[in-house]
PDB file of C-alpha atoms in Angstrom:
ATOM      1  CA  UNK A   1       0.000   0.000   0.000  1.00  0.00           C
ATOM      2  CA  UNK A   2       0.991   3.643  -0.301  1.00  0.00           C
ATOM      3  CA  UNK A   3       3.056   4.871   2.587  1.00  0.00           C
ATOM      4  CA  UNK A   4       4.542   8.255   3.350  1.00  0.00           C
ATOM      5  CA  UNK A   5       6.707   9.518   0.539  1.00  0.00           C
ATOM      6  CA  UNK A   6       9.266  12.286   0.556  1.00  0.00           C
ATOM      7  CA  UNK A   7      11.092  14.095  -2.206  1.00  0.00           C
ATOM      8  CA  UNK A   8      13.783  14.615  -3.071  1.00  0.00           C
ATOM      9  CA  UNK A   9      15.536  11.743  -1.317  1.00  0.00           C
ATOM     10  CA  UNK A  10      18.849  13.583  -1.505  1.00  0.00           C
ATOM     11  CA  UNK A  11      19.554  17.282  -1.782  1.00  0.00           C
ATOM     12  CA  UNK A  12      22.860  19.075  -1.956  1.00  0.00           C
ATOM     13  CA  UNK A  13      22.705  22.823  -1.438  1.00  0.00           C
ATOM     14  CA  UNK A  14      25.368  25.471  -1.351  1.00  0.00           C
ATOM     15  CA  UNK A  15      25.434  27.512   1.805  1.00  0.00           C
ATOM     16  CA  UNK A  16      22.988  30.368   1.497  1.00  0.00           C
ATOM     17  CA  UNK A  17      20.631  28.651  -0.910  1.00  0.00           C
ATOM     18  CA  UNK A  18      16.977  28.041  -0.171  1.00  0.00           C
ATOM     19  CA  UNK A  19      15.592  24.490  -0.252  1.00  0.00           C
ATOM     20  CA  UNK A  20      12.112  22.982  -0.230  1.00  0.00           C
ATOM     21  CA  UNK A  21      11.430  19.455   0.962  1.00  0.00           C
ATOM     22  CA  UNK A  22       8.168  17.737   0.179  1.00  0.00           C
ATOM     23  CA  UNK A  23       6.136  15.207   2.128  1.00  0.00           C
ATOM     24  CA  UNK A  24       3.160  13.210   0.867  1.00  0.00           C
ATOM     25  CA  UNK A  25       1.435  11.643   3.870  1.00  0.00           C
ATOM     26  CA  UNK A  26      -0.785   8.611   3.878  1.00  0.00           C
ATOM     27  CA  UNK A  27      -4.166   9.540   2.447  1.00  0.00           C
ATOM     28  CA  UNK A  28      -6.650  10.471   5.153  1.00  0.00           C
ATOM     29  CA  UNK A  29      -4.073  11.011   7.849  1.00  0.00           C
ATOM     30  CA  UNK A  30      -4.956  14.071   9.869  1.00  0.00           C
ATOM     31  CA  UNK A  31      -1.670  14.570  11.654  1.00  0.00           C
ATOM     32  CA  UNK A  32       1.688  15.352  10.096  1.00  0.00           C
ATOM     33  CA  UNK A  33       5.059  15.774  11.775  1.00  0.00           C
ATOM     34  CA  UNK A  34       8.452  16.966  10.621  1.00  0.00           C
ATOM     35  CA  UNK A  35      11.655  15.830  12.324  1.00  0.00           C
ATOM     36  CA  UNK A  36      15.328  16.560  11.889  1.00  0.00           C
ATOM     37  CA  UNK A  37      17.733  13.669  12.388  1.00  0.00           C
ATOM     38  CA  UNK A  38      21.416  14.502  12.679  1.00  0.00           C
ATOM     39  CA  UNK A  39      24.002  11.806  12.111  1.00  0.00           C
ATOM     40  CA  UNK A  40      24.071   9.347  14.986  1.00  0.00           C
ATOM     41  CA  UNK A  41      21.114  10.954  16.737  1.00  0.00           C
ATOM     42  CA  UNK A  42      17.449  10.274  17.166  1.00  0.00           C
ATOM     43  CA  UNK A  43      14.827  12.321  15.365  1.00  0.00           C
ATOM     44  CA  UNK A  44      14.189  15.758  16.825  1.00  0.00           C
ATOM     45  CA  UNK A  45      10.729  17.257  16.579  1.00  0.00           C
ATOM     46  CA  UNK A  46      10.366  20.301  14.362  1.00  0.00           C
ATOM     47  CA  UNK A  47       6.683  20.954  13.818  1.00  0.00           C
ATOM     48  CA  UNK A  48       3.192  19.458  13.822  1.00  0.00           C
ATOM     49  CA  UNK A  49       0.133  19.940  11.615  1.00  0.00           C
ATOM     50  CA  UNK A  50      -3.418  18.852  12.221  1.00  0.00           C
ATOM     51  CA  UNK A  51      -5.014  19.056   8.808  1.00  0.00           C
ATOM     52  CA  UNK A  52      -3.892  22.447   7.474  1.00  0.00           C
ATOM     53  CA  UNK A  53      -3.368  24.032  10.891  1.00  0.00           C
ATOM     54  CA  UNK A  54       0.157  24.251  12.239  1.00  0.00           C
ATOM     55  CA  UNK A  55      -0.491  23.612  15.910  1.00  0.00           C
ATOM     56  CA  UNK A  56       3.054  23.315  17.155  1.00  0.00           C
ATOM     57  CA  UNK A  57       6.194  24.806  15.677  1.00  0.00           C
ATOM     58  CA  UNK A  58       8.178  24.852  18.878  1.00  0.00           C
ATOM     59  CA  UNK A  59      10.952  22.690  17.434  1.00  0.00           C
ATOM     60  CA  UNK A  60      11.831  24.851  14.455  1.00  0.00           C
ATOM     61  CA  UNK A  61      15.423  25.906  15.173  1.00  0.00           C
ATOM     62  CA  UNK A  62      15.277  29.353  13.617  1.00  0.00           C
ATOM     63  CA  UNK A  63      13.122  31.659  11.551  1.00  0.00           C
ATOM     64  CA  UNK A  64      14.903  30.308   8.485  1.00  0.00           C
ATOM     65  CA  UNK A  65      12.739  27.206   8.810  1.00  0.00           C
ATOM     66  CA  UNK A  66       9.180  27.356   7.576  1.00  0.00           C
ATOM     67  CA  UNK A  67       6.587  24.633   7.014  1.00  0.00           C
ATOM     68  CA  UNK A  68       3.171  24.602   5.422  1.00  0.00           C
ATOM     69  CA  UNK A  69       0.356  22.207   4.644  1.00  0.00           C
ATOM     70  CA  UNK A  70      -2.125  24.422   2.821  1.00  0.00           C
ATOM     71  CA  UNK A  71      -4.739  21.844   1.860  1.00  0.00           C
ATOM     72  CA  UNK A  72      -4.282  19.467   4.725  1.00  0.00           C
ATOM     73  CA  UNK A  73      -2.439  16.829   2.756  1.00  0.00           C
ATOM     74  CA  UNK A  74       0.961  17.487   1.141  1.00  0.00           C
ATOM     75  CA  UNK A  75       3.408  19.426   3.285  1.00  0.00           C
ATOM     76  CA  UNK A  76       6.536  21.383   2.440  1.00  0.00           C
ATOM     77  CA  UNK A  77       9.405  22.209   4.729  1.00  0.00           C
ATOM     78  CA  UNK A  78      11.376  25.190   3.509  1.00  0.00           C
ATOM     79  CA  UNK A  79      14.777  26.221   4.734  1.00  0.00           C
ATOM     80  CA  UNK A  80      16.020  29.631   3.735  1.00  0.00           C
ATOM     81  CA  UNK A  81      19.672  30.654   3.522  1.00  0.00           C
ATOM     82  CA  UNK A  82      20.882  27.169   4.381  1.00  0.00           C
ATOM     83  CA  UNK A  83      23.793  26.763   6.781  1.00  0.00           C
ATOM     84  CA  UNK A  84      26.146  23.835   7.254  1.00  0.00           C
ATOM     85  CA  UNK A  85      24.492  22.959  10.550  1.00  0.00           C
ATOM     86  CA  UNK A  86      21.275  22.325   8.632  1.00  0.00           C
ATOM     87  CA  UNK A  87      22.830  19.199   7.125  1.00  0.00           C
ATOM     88  CA  UNK A  88      20.725  16.296   8.371  1.00  0.00           C
ATOM     89  CA  UNK A  89      18.027  13.868   7.361  1.00  0.00           C
ATOM     90  CA  UNK A  90      14.586  15.433   7.437  1.00  0.00           C
ATOM     91  CA  UNK A  91      11.845  12.969   8.260  1.00  0.00           C
ATOM     92  CA  UNK A  92       8.154  13.349   7.752  1.00  0.00           C
ATOM     93  CA  UNK A  93       5.591  11.244   9.594  1.00  0.00           C
ATOM     94  CA  UNK A  94       1.824  11.059   9.424  1.00  0.00           C
ATOM     95  CA  UNK A  95      -0.766   9.701  11.799  1.00  0.00           C
ATOM     96  CA  UNK A  96      -4.468   8.994  11.542  1.00  0.00           C
ATOM     97  CA  UNK A  97      -5.281  10.269  15.020  1.00  0.00           C
ATOM     98  CA  UNK A  98      -5.454  13.739  16.491  1.00  0.00           C
ATOM     99  CA  UNK A  99      -4.477  12.998  20.080  1.00  0.00           C
ATOM    100  CA  UNK A 100      -2.413   9.839  20.236  1.00  0.00           C
ATOM    101  CA  UNK A 101      -0.112   9.379  17.343  1.00  0.00           C
ATOM    102  CA  UNK A 102       1.052   6.139  15.853  1.00  0.00           C
ATOM    103  CA  UNK A 103       3.380   7.713  13.386  1.00  0.00           C
ATOM    104  CA  UNK A 104       4.197   6.334   9.963  1.00  0.00           C
ATOM    105  CA  UNK A 105       7.486   7.675   8.716  1.00  0.00           C
ATOM    106  CA  UNK A 106       8.714   8.423   5.257  1.00  0.00           C
ATOM    107  CA  UNK A 107      12.221   7.482   4.090  1.00  0.00           C
ATOM    108  CA  UNK A 108      13.534  10.993   4.693  1.00  0.00           C
ATOM    109  CA  UNK A 109      15.389  13.602   2.690  1.00  0.00           C
ATOM    110  CA  UNK A 110      19.110  13.761   3.267  1.00  0.00           C
ATOM    111  CA  UNK A 111      20.202  17.394   3.025  1.00  0.00           C
ATOM    112  CA  UNK A 112      23.864  18.207   2.659  1.00  0.00           C
ATOM    113  CA  UNK A 113      24.900  21.854   2.784  1.00  0.00           C
ATOM    114  CA  UNK A 114      28.322  22.542   1.311  1.00  0.00           C
TER     115      UNK A 114
ATOM    116  CA  UNK B   1      11.735  18.455  30.951  1.00  0.00           C
ATOM    117  CA  UNK B   2      10.779  15.154  29.448  1.00  0.00           C
ATOM    118  CA  UNK B   3      13.625  12.982  28.235  1.00  0.00           C
ATOM    119  CA  UNK B   4      14.454   9.533  26.958  1.00  0.00           C
ATOM    120  CA  UNK B   5      17.693   7.700  27.623  1.00  0.00           C
ATOM    121  CA  UNK B   6      18.942   4.687  25.744  1.00  0.00           C
ATOM    122  CA  UNK B   7      22.088   3.745  27.669  1.00  0.00           C
ATOM    123  CA  UNK B   8      23.490   1.351  25.077  1.00  0.00           C
ATOM    124  CA  UNK B   9      24.796   2.885  21.868  1.00  0.00           C
ATOM    125  CA  UNK B  10      25.786  -0.452  20.356  1.00  0.00           C
ATOM    126  CA  UNK B  11      24.765  -4.003  21.170  1.00  0.00           C
ATOM    127  CA  UNK B  12      26.033  -7.172  19.514  1.00  0.00           C
ATOM    128  CA  UNK B  13      24.274 -10.493  19.897  1.00  0.00           C
ATOM    129  CA  UNK B  14      24.532 -13.844  18.187  1.00  0.00           C
ATOM    130  CA  UNK B  15      21.721 -15.032  15.994  1.00  0.00           C
ATOM    131  CA  UNK B  16      19.283 -17.042  18.073  1.00  0.00           C
ATOM    132  CA  UNK B  17      20.250 -15.347  21.323  1.00  0.00           C
ATOM    133  CA  UNK B  18      17.845 -13.284  23.367  1.00  0.00           C
ATOM    134  CA  UNK B  19      17.846  -9.501  23.241  1.00  0.00           C
ATOM    135  CA  UNK B  20      16.991  -6.702  25.622  1.00  0.00           C
ATOM    136  CA  UNK B  21      17.334  -3.036  24.694  1.00  0.00           C
ATOM    137  CA  UNK B  22      17.017  -0.559  27.506  1.00  0.00           C
ATOM    138  CA  UNK B  23      14.975   2.618  27.586  1.00  0.00           C
ATOM    139  CA  UNK B  24      14.499   4.969  30.509  1.00  0.00           C
ATOM    140  CA  UNK B  25      12.257   8.006  30.398  1.00  0.00           C
ATOM    141  CA  UNK B  26      11.493  11.059  32.406  1.00  0.00           C
ATOM    142  CA  UNK B  27       7.887  12.159  32.090  1.00  0.00           C
ATOM    143  CA  UNK B  28       5.518  13.994  34.361  1.00  0.00           C
ATOM    144  CA  UNK B  29       2.355  12.034  33.695  1.00  0.00           C
ATOM    145  CA  UNK B  30       1.477   8.607  32.390  1.00  0.00           C
ATOM    146  CA  UNK B  31       3.554   8.401  29.263  1.00  0.00           C
ATOM    147  CA  UNK B  32       2.744   7.144  25.835  1.00  0.00           C
ATOM    148  CA  UNK B  33       5.763   5.027  24.905  1.00  0.00           C
ATOM    149  CA  UNK B  34       6.943   3.701  21.587  1.00  0.00           C
ATOM    150  CA  UNK B  35       9.689   1.630  20.056  1.00  0.00           C
ATOM    151  CA  UNK B  36      10.695   2.195  16.447  1.00  0.00           C
ATOM    152  CA  UNK B  37      13.190   0.391  14.219  1.00  0.00           C
ATOM    153  CA  UNK B  38      15.200   2.047  11.470  1.00  0.00           C
ATOM    154  CA  UNK B  39      16.991   0.009   8.841  1.00  0.00           C
ATOM    155  CA  UNK B  40      19.663   1.672   6.682  1.00  0.00           C
ATOM    156  CA  UNK B  41      18.138   4.072   4.194  1.00  0.00           C
ATOM    157  CA  UNK B  42      14.658   3.461   5.560  1.00  0.00           C
ATOM    158  CA  UNK B  43      12.250   5.480   7.600  1.00  0.00           C
ATOM    159  CA  UNK B  44      11.329   4.505  11.104  1.00  0.00           C
ATOM    160  CA  UNK B  45       8.853   1.677  11.550  1.00  0.00           C
ATOM    161  CA  UNK B  46       6.700   1.335  14.640  1.00  0.00           C
ATOM    162  CA  UNK B  47       7.392  -1.907  16.515  1.00  0.00           C
ATOM    163  CA  UNK B  48       5.038  -1.452  19.432  1.00  0.00           C
ATOM    164  CA  UNK B  49       3.417   1.086  21.708  1.00  0.00           C
ATOM    165  CA  UNK B  50       2.154   1.463  25.254  1.00  0.00           C
ATOM    166  CA  UNK B  51      -0.702   3.763  26.115  1.00  0.00           C
ATOM    167  CA  UNK B  52      -2.355   2.145  29.132  1.00  0.00           C
ATOM    168  CA  UNK B  53      -3.502  -1.182  30.524  1.00  0.00           C
ATOM    169  CA  UNK B  54      -1.425  -4.323  30.398  1.00  0.00           C
ATOM    170  CA  UNK B  55       2.175  -3.350  31.004  1.00  0.00           C
ATOM    171  CA  UNK B  56       3.531  -6.084  28.749  1.00  0.00           C
ATOM    172  CA  UNK B  57       2.889  -5.194  25.143  1.00  0.00           C
ATOM    173  CA  UNK B  58       3.410  -7.289  22.070  1.00  0.00           C
ATOM    174  CA  UNK B  59       4.572  -5.872  18.790  1.00  0.00           C
ATOM    175  CA  UNK B  60       5.497  -6.887  15.319  1.00  0.00           C
ATOM    176  CA  UNK B  61       8.383  -9.159  14.346  1.00  0.00           C
ATOM    177  CA  UNK B  62       8.231 -11.032  17.655  1.00  0.00           C
ATOM    178  CA  UNK B  63       9.189  -8.055  19.836  1.00  0.00           C
ATOM    179  CA  UNK B  64       7.689  -7.233  23.185  1.00  0.00           C
ATOM    180  CA  UNK B  65       8.245  -4.503  25.768  1.00  0.00           C
ATOM    181  CA  UNK B  66       7.402  -4.076  29.414  1.00  0.00           C
ATOM    182  CA  UNK B  67       6.413  -0.789  31.026  1.00  0.00           C
ATOM    183  CA  UNK B  68       7.716  -0.481  34.571  1.00  0.00           C
ATOM    184  CA  UNK B  69       6.532   2.717  36.167  1.00  0.00           C
ATOM    185  CA  UNK B  70       8.625   2.222  39.319  1.00  0.00           C
ATOM    186  CA  UNK B  71      11.787   2.064  37.230  1.00  0.00           C
ATOM    187  CA  UNK B  72      10.695   4.567  34.551  1.00  0.00           C
ATOM    188  CA  UNK B  73      11.649   1.973  32.004  1.00  0.00           C
ATOM    189  CA  UNK B  74      10.245   0.529  28.820  1.00  0.00           C
ATOM    190  CA  UNK B  75      12.715  -2.148  27.727  1.00  0.00           C
ATOM    191  CA  UNK B  76      12.384  -3.948  24.428  1.00  0.00           C
ATOM    192  CA  UNK B  77      12.892  -7.713  24.292  1.00  0.00           C
ATOM    193  CA  UNK B  78      13.020 -10.518  21.811  1.00  0.00           C
ATOM    194  CA  UNK B  79      13.571 -14.150  22.792  1.00  0.00           C
ATOM    195  CA  UNK B  80      15.482 -15.175  19.662  1.00  0.00           C
ATOM    196  CA  UNK B  81      17.163 -12.680  17.372  1.00  0.00           C
ATOM    197  CA  UNK B  82      17.298 -13.122  13.611  1.00  0.00           C
ATOM    198  CA  UNK B  83      20.013 -11.681  11.362  1.00  0.00           C
ATOM    199  CA  UNK B  84      17.378  -9.430   9.781  1.00  0.00           C
ATOM    200  CA  UNK B  85      16.880  -7.685  13.124  1.00  0.00           C
ATOM    201  CA  UNK B  86      20.165  -5.831  12.674  1.00  0.00           C
ATOM    202  CA  UNK B  87      19.128  -2.170  12.629  1.00  0.00           C
ATOM    203  CA  UNK B  88      18.890   0.892  14.850  1.00  0.00           C
ATOM    204  CA  UNK B  89      16.221   0.982  17.513  1.00  0.00           C
ATOM    205  CA  UNK B  90      14.682   4.104  18.961  1.00  0.00           C
ATOM    206  CA  UNK B  91      12.579   4.546  22.053  1.00  0.00           C
ATOM    207  CA  UNK B  92      10.203   7.502  22.110  1.00  0.00           C
ATOM    208  CA  UNK B  93       7.836   9.174  24.540  1.00  0.00           C
ATOM    209  CA  UNK B  94       5.203  11.795  24.094  1.00  0.00           C
ATOM    210  CA  UNK B  95       3.544  13.967  23.409  1.00  0.00           C
ATOM    211  CA  UNK B  96       5.127  16.446  25.785  1.00  0.00           C
ATOM    212  CA  UNK B  97       2.500  18.033  28.011  1.00  0.00           C
ATOM    213  CA  UNK B  98       0.745  20.901  26.270  1.00  0.00           C
ATOM    214  CA  UNK B  99       2.537  20.230  22.994  1.00  0.00           C
ATOM    215  CA  UNK B 100       2.611  17.751  20.170  1.00  0.00           C
ATOM    216  CA  UNK B 101       6.304  17.080  20.644  1.00  0.00           C
ATOM    217  CA  UNK B 102       7.555  13.515  20.746  1.00  0.00           C
ATOM    218  CA  UNK B 103      10.975  12.882  22.227  1.00  0.00           C
ATOM    219  CA  UNK B 104      13.230  10.182  20.843  1.00  0.00           C
ATOM    220  CA  UNK B 105      16.245   8.566  22.383  1.00  0.00           C
ATOM    221  CA  UNK B 106      19.593   8.578  20.634  1.00  0.00           C
ATOM    222  CA  UNK B 107      19.132   5.016  19.488  1.00  0.00           C
ATOM    223  CA  UNK B 108      20.766   1.635  19.971  1.00  0.00           C
ATOM    224  CA  UNK B 109      22.471   0.031  17.015  1.00  0.00           C
ATOM    225  CA  UNK B 110      22.050  -3.730  16.997  1.00  0.00           C
ATOM    226  CA  UNK B 111      24.535  -5.995  15.296  1.00  0.00           C
ATOM    227  CA  UNK B 112      23.722  -9.674  14.839  1.00  0.00           C
ATOM    228  CA  UNK B 113      26.461 -12.245  14.466  1.00  0.00           C
ATOM    229  CA  UNK B 114      25.793 -15.275  12.313  1.00  0.00           C
TER     230      UNK B 114
END
């Protein structure tokens, strides 16, 4: 069956460039999460959407990070003026529920900033 | 603040041997606890979860975990490990009170010897 998909799978950006990472959640899933996973670390929460509403963006590390989910399905994570410390795998997860979240993860986008 | 600790960075076991991966958490209320597995190049897959009720929970692929409130632990076990179990395992707790933030441990990498 169709799971969570993310594109691109790999992205190389020069420092200072803007990037956009896409997430296609499982159809019908209300909840959507973005995580950042640095090498050798666990995922770190970035932001949460319930349908099109961004209910929690407490994990976004700076105002260079921006996420949207305008129609309550596909989501985009945008990073402006990328820095080397932004290099990581960005994971998207979706969940059917609103309160308790069994999260289904995508394969991630590996971002390398040179 | 809520936290998750996975004390073992690497564990090596022989195929057919039993396995226990440790997870300790710090959480103010009754936690929702999860174990995920991540194979190379793959997203995280949910193995099992604890929300309430029976403290011994069964998951996929023959894994189980036991919630022990007195020890703030949620250790993952498998009676007989298969070579295909080699992967990284993450314990997670959440959501953080008043947020939608899930907190992941730093992971335990499992190596299986033939």
